[in-house]
PDB file of C-alpha atoms in Angstrom:
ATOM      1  CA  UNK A   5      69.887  29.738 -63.517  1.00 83.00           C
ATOM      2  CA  UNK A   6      68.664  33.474 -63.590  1.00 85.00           C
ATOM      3  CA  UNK A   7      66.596  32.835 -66.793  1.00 85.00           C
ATOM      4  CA  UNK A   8      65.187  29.685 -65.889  1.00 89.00           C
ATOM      5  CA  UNK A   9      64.076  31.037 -62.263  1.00 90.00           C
ATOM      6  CA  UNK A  10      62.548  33.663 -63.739  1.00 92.00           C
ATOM      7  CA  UNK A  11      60.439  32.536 -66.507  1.00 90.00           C
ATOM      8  CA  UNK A  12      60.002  29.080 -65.495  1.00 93.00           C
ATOM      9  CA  UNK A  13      61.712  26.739 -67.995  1.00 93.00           C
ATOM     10  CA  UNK A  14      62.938  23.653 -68.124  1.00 96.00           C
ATOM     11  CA  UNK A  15      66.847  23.404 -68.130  1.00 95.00           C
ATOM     12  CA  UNK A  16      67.780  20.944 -70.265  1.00 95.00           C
ATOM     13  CA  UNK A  17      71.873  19.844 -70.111  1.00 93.00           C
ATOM     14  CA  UNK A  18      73.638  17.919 -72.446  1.00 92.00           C
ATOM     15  CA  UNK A  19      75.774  16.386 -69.888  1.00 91.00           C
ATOM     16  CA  UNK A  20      72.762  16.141 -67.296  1.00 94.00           C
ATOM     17  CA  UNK A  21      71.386  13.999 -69.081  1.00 94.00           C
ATOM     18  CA  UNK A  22      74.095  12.076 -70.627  1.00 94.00           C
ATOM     19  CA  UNK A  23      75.147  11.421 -66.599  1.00 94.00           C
ATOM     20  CA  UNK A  24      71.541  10.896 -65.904  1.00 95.00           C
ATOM     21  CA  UNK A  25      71.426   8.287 -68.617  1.00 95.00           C
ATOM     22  CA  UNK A  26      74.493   6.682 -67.523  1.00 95.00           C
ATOM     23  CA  UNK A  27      73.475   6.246 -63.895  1.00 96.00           C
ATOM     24  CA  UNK A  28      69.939   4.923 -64.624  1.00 96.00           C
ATOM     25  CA  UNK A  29      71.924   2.026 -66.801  1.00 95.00           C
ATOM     26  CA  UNK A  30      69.611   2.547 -69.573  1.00 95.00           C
ATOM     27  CA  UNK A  31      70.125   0.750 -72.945  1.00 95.00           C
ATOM     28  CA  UNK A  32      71.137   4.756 -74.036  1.00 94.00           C
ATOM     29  CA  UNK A  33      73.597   5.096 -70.879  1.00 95.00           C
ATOM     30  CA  UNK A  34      75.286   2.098 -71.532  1.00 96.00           C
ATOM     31  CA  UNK A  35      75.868   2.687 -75.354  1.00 97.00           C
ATOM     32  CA  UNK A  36      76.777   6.527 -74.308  1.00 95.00           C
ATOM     33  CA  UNK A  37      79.261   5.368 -71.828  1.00 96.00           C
ATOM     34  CA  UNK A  38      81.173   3.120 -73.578  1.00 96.00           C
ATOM     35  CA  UNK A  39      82.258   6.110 -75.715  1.00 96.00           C
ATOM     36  CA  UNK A  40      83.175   7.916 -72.714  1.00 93.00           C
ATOM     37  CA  UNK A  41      84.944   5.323 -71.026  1.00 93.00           C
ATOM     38  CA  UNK A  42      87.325   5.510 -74.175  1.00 95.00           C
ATOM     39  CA  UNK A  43      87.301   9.110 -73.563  1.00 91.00           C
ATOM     40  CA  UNK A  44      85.295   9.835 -77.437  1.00 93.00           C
ATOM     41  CA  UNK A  45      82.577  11.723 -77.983  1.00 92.00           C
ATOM     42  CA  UNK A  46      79.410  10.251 -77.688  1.00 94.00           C
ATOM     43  CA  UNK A  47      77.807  10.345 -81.596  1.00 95.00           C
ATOM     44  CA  UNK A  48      75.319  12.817 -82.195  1.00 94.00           C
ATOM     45  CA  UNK A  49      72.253  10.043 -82.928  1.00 94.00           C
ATOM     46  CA  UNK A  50      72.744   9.508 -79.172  1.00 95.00           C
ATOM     47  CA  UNK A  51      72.589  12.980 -77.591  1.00 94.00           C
ATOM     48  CA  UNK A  52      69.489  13.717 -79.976  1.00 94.00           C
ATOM     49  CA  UNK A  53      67.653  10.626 -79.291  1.00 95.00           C
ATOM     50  CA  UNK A  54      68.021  11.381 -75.238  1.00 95.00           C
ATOM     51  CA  UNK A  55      67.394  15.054 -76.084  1.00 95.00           C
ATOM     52  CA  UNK A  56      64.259  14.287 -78.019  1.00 94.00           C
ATOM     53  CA  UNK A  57      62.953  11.777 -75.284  1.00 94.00           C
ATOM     54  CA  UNK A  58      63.498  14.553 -72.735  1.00 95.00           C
ATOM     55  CA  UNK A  59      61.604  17.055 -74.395  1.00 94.00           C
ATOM     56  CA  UNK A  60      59.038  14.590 -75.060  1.00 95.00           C
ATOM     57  CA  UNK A  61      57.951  15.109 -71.497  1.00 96.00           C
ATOM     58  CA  UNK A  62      54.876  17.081 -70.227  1.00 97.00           C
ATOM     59  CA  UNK A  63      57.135  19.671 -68.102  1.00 96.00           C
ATOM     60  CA  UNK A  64      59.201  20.738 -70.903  1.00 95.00           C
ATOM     61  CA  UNK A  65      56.113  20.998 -72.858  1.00 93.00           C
ATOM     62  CA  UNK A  66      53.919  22.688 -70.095  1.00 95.00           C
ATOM     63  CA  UNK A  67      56.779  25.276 -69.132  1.00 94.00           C
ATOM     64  CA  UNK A  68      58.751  25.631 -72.189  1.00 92.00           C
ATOM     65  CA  UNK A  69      63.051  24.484 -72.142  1.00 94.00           C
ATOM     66  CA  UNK A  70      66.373  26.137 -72.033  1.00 93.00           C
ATOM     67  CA  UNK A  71      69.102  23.892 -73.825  1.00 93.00           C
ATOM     68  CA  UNK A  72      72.351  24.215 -72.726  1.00 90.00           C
ATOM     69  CA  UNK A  73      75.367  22.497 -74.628  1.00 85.00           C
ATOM     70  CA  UNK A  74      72.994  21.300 -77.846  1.00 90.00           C
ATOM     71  CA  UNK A  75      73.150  22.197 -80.304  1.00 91.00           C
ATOM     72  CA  UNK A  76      76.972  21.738 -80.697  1.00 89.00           C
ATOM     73  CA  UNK A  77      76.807  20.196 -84.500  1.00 91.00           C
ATOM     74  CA  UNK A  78      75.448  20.777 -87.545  1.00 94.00           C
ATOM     75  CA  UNK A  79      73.860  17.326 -87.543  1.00 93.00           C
ATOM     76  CA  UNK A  80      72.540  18.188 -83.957  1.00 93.00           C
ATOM     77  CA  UNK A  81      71.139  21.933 -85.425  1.00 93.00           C
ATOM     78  CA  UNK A  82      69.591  19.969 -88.702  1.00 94.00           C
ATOM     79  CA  UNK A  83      67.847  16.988 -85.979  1.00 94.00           C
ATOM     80  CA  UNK A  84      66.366  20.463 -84.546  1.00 92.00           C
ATOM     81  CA  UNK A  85      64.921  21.419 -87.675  1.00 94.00           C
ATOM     82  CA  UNK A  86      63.563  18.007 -89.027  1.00 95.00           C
ATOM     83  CA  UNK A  87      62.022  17.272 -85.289  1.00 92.00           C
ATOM     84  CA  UNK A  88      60.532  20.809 -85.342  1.00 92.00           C
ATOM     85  CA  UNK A  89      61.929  21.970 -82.580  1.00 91.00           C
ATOM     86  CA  UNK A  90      62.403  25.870 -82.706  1.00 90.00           C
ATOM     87  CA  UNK A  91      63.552  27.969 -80.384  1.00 89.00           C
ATOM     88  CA  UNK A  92      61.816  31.552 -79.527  1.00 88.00           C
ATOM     89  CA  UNK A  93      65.534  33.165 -78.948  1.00 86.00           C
ATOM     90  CA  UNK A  94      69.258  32.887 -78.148  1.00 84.00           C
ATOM     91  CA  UNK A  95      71.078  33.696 -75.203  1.00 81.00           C
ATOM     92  CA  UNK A  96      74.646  33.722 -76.175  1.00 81.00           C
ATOM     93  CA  UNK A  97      77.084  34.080 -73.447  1.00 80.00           C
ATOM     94  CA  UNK A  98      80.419  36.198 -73.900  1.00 87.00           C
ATOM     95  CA  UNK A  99      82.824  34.856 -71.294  1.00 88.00           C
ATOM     96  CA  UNK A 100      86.965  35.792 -70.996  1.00 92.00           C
ATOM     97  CA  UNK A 101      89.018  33.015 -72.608  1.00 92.00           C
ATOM     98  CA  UNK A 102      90.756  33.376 -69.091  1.00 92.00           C
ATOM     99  CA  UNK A 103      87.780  32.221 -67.421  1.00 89.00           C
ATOM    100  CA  UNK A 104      86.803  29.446 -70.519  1.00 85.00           C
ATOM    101  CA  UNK A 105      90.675  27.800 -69.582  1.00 88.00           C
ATOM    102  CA  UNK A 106      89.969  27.686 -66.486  1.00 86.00           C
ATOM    103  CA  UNK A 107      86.641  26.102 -66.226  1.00 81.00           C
ATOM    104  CA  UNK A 108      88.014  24.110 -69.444  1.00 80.00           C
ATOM    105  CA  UNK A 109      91.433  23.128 -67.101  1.00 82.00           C
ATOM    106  CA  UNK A 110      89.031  22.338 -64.400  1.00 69.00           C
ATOM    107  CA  UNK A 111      87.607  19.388 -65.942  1.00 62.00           C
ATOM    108  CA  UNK A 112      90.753  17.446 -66.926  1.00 55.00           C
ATOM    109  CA  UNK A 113      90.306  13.734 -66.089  1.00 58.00           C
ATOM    110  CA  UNK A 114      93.880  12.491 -66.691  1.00 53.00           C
TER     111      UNK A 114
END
């Protein structure tokens, strides 16, 4: 939140927009959540085709983006590099594998 407050980007979440999709029913949404329903993964030609229409919009492209979750693959990291998209930096985050269980633990469904 701190770095996209300060210099203005775009956040752009994985699982944002994966629930965004979801919600709005969209022809993505649906395909994405029967995956989820069945508690898979959602295939990586998904999350890159929402990714890439999100980032197809004017306010990521006025203000610049921060993704966060993506990419998780190498196919995701390789769709990157064949759309173009480069990023200007990292930001990697060192958190406790105390605090990664819980948050983890936290999120349990079953």
């Amino acid at each position: 939140e701190m770095l996209v407050k300060t210099f203005n980007f775009v956040h752009i979440s994985t699982g944002d927009l994966l629930r965004s999709e979801v919600r709005s029913k969209s022809s993505l949404g649906t395909t994405a959540q029967s995956y989820m329903t069945k508690g898979q993964l959602v295939p990586d030609e998904l999350v890159i085709e929402m990714l890439l229409q999100r980032m197809s919009k004017d306010d990521v492209r006025e203000h610049g983006w921060l993704l966060d979750g993506f990419p998780r693959t190498v196919n995701q990291a390789r769709a990157m590099i064949k759309e173009g998209i480069v990023s200007d930096g990292i930001v990697l985050l060192n958190v406790p594998d105390d605090v990664v269980s819980q948050r983890i633990t936290g999120r349990r469904t079953d």
